[in-house]
mmCIF file of C-alpha atoms in Angstrom:
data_model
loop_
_atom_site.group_PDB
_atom_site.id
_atom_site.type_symbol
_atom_site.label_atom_id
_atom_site.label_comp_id
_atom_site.label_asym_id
_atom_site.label_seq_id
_atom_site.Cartn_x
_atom_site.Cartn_y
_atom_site.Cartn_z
ATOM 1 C CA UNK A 1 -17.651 3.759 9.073
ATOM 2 C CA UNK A 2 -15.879 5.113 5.795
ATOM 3 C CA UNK A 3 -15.440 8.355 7.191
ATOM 4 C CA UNK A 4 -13.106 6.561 10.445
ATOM 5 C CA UNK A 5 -11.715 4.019 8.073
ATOM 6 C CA UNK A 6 -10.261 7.528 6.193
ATOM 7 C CA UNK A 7 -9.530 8.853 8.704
ATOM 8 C CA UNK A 8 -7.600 6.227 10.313
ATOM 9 C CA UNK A 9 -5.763 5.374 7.023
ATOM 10 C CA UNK A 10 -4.899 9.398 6.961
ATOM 11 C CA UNK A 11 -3.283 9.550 10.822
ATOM 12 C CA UNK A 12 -1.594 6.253 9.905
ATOM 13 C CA UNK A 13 0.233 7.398 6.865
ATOM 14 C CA UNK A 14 0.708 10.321 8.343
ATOM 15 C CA UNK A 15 2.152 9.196 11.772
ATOM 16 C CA UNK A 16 4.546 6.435 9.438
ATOM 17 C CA UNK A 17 5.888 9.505 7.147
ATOM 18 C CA UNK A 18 6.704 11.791 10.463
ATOM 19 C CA UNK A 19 7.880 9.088 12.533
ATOM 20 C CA UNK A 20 10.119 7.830 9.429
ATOM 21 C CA UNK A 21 11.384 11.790 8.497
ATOM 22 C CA UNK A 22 12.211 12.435 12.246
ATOM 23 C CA UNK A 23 14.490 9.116 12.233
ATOM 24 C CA UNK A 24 15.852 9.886 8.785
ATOM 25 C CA UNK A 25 16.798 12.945 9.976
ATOM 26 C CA UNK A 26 18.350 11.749 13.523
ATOM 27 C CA UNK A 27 20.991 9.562 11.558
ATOM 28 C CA UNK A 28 23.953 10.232 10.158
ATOM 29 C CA UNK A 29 24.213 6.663 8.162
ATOM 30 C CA UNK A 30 23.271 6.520 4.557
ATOM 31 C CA UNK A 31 19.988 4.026 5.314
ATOM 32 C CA UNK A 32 17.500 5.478 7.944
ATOM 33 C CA UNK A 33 17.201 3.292 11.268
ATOM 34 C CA UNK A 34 13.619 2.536 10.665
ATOM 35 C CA UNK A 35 13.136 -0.555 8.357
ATOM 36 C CA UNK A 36 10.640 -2.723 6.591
ATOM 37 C CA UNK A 37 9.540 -4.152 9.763
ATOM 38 C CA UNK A 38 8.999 -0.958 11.461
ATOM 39 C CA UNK A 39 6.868 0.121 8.351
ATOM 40 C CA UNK A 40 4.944 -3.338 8.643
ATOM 41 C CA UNK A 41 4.386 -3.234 12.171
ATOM 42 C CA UNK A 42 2.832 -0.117 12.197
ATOM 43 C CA UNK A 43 0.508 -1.105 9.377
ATOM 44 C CA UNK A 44 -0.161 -4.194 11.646
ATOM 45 C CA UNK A 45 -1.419 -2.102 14.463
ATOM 46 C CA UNK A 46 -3.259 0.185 12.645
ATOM 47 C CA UNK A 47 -5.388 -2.754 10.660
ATOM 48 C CA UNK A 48 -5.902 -4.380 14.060
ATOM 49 C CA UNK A 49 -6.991 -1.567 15.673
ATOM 50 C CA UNK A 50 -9.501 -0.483 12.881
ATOM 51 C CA UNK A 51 -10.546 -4.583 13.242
ATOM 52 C CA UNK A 52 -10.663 -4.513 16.752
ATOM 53 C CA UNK A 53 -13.103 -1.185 17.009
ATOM 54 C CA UNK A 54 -15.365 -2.908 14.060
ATOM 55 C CA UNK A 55 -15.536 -6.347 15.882
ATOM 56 C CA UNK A 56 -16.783 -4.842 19.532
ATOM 57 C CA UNK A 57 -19.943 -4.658 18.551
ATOM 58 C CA UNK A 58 -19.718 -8.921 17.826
ATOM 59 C CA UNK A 59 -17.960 -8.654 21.435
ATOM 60 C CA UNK A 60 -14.670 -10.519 19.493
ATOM 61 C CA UNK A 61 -11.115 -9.205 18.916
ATOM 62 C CA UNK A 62 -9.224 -9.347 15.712
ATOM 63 C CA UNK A 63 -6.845 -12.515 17.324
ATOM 64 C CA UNK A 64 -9.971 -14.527 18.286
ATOM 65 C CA UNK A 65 -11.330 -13.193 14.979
ATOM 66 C CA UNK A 66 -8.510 -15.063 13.692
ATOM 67 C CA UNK A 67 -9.568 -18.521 15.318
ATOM 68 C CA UNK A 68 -12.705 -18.277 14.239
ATOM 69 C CA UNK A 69 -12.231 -18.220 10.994
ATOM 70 C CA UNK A 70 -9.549 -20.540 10.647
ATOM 71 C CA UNK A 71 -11.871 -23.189 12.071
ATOM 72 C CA UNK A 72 -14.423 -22.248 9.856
ATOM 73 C CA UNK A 73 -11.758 -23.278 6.926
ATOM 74 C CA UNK A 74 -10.257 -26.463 8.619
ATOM 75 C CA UNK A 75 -11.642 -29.325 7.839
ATOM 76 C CA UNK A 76 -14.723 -30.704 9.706
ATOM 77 C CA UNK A 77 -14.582 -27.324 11.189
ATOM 78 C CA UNK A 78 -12.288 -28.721 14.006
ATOM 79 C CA UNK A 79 -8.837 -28.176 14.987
ATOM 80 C CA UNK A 80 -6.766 -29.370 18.210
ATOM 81 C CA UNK A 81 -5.075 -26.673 20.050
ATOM 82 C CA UNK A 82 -1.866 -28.196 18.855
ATOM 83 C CA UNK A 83 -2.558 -26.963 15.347
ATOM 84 C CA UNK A 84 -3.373 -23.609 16.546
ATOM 85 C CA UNK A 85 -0.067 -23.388 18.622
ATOM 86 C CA UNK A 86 1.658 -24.157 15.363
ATOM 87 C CA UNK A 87 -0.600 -21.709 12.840
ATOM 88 C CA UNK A 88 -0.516 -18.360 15.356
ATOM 89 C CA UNK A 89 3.785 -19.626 16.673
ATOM 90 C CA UNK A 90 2.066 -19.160 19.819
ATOM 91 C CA UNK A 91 2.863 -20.510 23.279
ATOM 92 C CA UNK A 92 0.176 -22.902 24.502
ATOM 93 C CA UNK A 93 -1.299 -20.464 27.254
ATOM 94 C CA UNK A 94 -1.995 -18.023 25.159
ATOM 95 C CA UNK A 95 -3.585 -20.054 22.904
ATOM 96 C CA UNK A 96 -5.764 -21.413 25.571
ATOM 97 C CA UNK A 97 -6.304 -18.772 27.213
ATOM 98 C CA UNK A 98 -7.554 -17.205 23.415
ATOM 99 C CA UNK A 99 -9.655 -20.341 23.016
ATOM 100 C CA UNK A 100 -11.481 -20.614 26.762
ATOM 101 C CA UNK A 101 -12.380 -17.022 26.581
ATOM 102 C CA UNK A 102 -13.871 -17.660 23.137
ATOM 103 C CA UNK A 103 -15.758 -20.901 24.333
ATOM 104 C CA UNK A 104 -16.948 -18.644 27.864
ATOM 105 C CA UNK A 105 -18.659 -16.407 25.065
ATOM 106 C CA UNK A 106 -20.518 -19.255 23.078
ATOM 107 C CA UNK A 107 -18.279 -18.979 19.655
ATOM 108 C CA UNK A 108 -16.476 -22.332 20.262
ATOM 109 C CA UNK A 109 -16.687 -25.661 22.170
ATOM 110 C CA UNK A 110 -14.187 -28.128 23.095
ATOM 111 C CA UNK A 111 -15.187 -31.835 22.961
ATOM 112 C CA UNK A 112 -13.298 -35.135 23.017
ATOM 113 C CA UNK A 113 -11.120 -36.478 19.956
ATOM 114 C CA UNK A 114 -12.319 -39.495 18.273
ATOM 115 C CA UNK A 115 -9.586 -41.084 17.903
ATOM 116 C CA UNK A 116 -8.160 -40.134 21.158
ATOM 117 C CA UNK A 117 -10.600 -39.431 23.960
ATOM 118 C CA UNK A 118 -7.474 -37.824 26.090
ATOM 119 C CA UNK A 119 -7.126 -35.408 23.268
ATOM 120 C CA UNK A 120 -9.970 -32.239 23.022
ATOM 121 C CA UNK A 121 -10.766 -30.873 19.722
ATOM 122 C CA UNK A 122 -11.659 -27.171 19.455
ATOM 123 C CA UNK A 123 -15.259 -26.835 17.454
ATOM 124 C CA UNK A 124 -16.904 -23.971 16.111
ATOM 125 C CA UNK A 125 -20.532 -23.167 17.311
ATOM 126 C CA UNK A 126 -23.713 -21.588 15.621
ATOM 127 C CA UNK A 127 -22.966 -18.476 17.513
ATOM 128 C CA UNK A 128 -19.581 -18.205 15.611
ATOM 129 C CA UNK A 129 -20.299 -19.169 12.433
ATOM 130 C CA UNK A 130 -23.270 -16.511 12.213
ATOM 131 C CA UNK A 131 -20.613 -13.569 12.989
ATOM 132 C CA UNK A 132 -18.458 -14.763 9.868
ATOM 133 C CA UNK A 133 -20.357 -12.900 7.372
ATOM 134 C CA UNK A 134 -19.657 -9.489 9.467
ATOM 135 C CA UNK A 135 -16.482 -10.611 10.044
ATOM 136 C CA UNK A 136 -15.713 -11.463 6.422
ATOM 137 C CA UNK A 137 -16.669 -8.237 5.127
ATOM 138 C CA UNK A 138 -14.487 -5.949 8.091
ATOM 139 C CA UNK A 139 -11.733 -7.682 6.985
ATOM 140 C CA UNK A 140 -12.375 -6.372 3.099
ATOM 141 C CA UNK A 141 -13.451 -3.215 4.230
ATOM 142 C CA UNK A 142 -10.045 -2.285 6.152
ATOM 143 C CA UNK A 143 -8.003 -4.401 2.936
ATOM 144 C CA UNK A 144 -9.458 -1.716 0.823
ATOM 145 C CA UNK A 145 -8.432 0.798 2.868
ATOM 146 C CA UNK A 146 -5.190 -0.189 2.771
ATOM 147 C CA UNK A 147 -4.786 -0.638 -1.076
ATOM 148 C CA UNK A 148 -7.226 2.779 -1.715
ATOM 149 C CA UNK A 149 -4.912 4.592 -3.807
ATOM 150 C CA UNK A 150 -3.110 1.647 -5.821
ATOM 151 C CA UNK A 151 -3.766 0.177 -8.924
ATOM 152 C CA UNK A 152 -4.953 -3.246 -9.783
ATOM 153 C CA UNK A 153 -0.979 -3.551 -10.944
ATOM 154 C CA UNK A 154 -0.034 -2.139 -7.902
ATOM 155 C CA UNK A 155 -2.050 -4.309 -5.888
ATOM 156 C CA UNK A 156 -0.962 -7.977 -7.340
ATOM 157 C CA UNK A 157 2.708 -6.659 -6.659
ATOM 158 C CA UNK A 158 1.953 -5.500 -3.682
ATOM 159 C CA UNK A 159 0.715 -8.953 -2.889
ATOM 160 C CA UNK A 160 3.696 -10.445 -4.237
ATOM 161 C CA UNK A 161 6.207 -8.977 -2.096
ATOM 162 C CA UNK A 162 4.349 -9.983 0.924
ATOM 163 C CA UNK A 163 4.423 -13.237 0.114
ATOM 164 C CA UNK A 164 7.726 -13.673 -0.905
ATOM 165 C CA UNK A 165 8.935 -11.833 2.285
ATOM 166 C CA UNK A 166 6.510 -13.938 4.563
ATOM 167 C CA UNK A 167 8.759 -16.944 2.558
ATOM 168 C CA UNK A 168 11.850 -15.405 2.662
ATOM 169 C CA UNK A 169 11.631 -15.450 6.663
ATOM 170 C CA UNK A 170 10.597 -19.184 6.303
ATOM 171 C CA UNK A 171 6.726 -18.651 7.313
ATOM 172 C CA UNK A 172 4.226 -20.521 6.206
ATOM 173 C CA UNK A 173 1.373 -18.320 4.338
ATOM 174 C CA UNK A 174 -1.727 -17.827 6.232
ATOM 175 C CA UNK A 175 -3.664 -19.476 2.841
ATOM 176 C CA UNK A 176 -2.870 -23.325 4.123
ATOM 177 C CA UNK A 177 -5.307 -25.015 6.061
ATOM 178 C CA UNK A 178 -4.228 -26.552 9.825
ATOM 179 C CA UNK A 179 -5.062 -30.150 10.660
#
């Protein structure tokens, strides 16, 4: 497992340093074409990928990963699809379509809302709250890939300029809670 997560983090630096030098050298401006974003999305792909290969064995993918464990955090353990819409700025299909293939495989159940029987509330089951510990520690095994070679300074302003440009494009951080 170390061995592919260093292996992974290697082609991935690698692949961002070529791809970036081969655009630097294609332009004739002063900044190269490829941006922040370009940088971030490709260390998006890589983490889920690395995720995605670790959580086959559960039979889950990073995105319902995702679900999972934000209704393990919500309160009561319960969300309505609305609130997941909203958290993931998802359409609602894909969000059900997320959610019924999770409840087909036993990790979730929807049953009526208290307060409003024509609304259904999303519910974690046994079967998904036993994968969270495995689940838990992928995710810290592929962050500590990704922070390997910084230092503890490095890594609290690393964490720092993620969060300020998650709010400087007016998103909400992932750390609040859904009703």
């Amino acid at each position: 497992f170390m061995h592919n997560q260093s292996h992974a983090i290697d082609i991935m630096r690698s692949l961002c340093y070529n791809q970036y030098q081969a655009i630097e050298r294609r332009t004739h401006m002063d900044k190269p074409i490829a941006g922040y974003g370009w940088f971030i999305k490709r260390i998006d792909n890589a983490l889920e990928k690395e995720a995605n290969q670790n959580l086959q064995a559960l039979n889950l993918t990073m995105q319902q990963n995702r679900v999972l464990i934000l209704l393990a955090h919500a309160e009561e353990h319960t969300l309505s699809l609305k609130a997941l819409e909203e958290h993931f700025s998802a359409a609602q299909s894909t969000v059900a379509g997320l959610v019924s293939r999770l409840e087909k495989k036993g990790f979730l159940e929807f049953r009526p809302d208290a307060q409003d029987r024509r609304c259904k509330r999303i519910y974690i089951q046994s079967k998904g709250r036993e994968c969270l510990q495995t689940m838990h520690q992928t995710i810290l095994s592929i962050e500590t890939l990704l922070v390997r070679d910084f230092t503890e300074e490095e890594k609290q302003q690393f964490s720092s300029f993620l969060q300020r440009a998650i709010s400087n494009i007016g998103i909400t951080p992932c750390h609040s809670n859904p009703k």
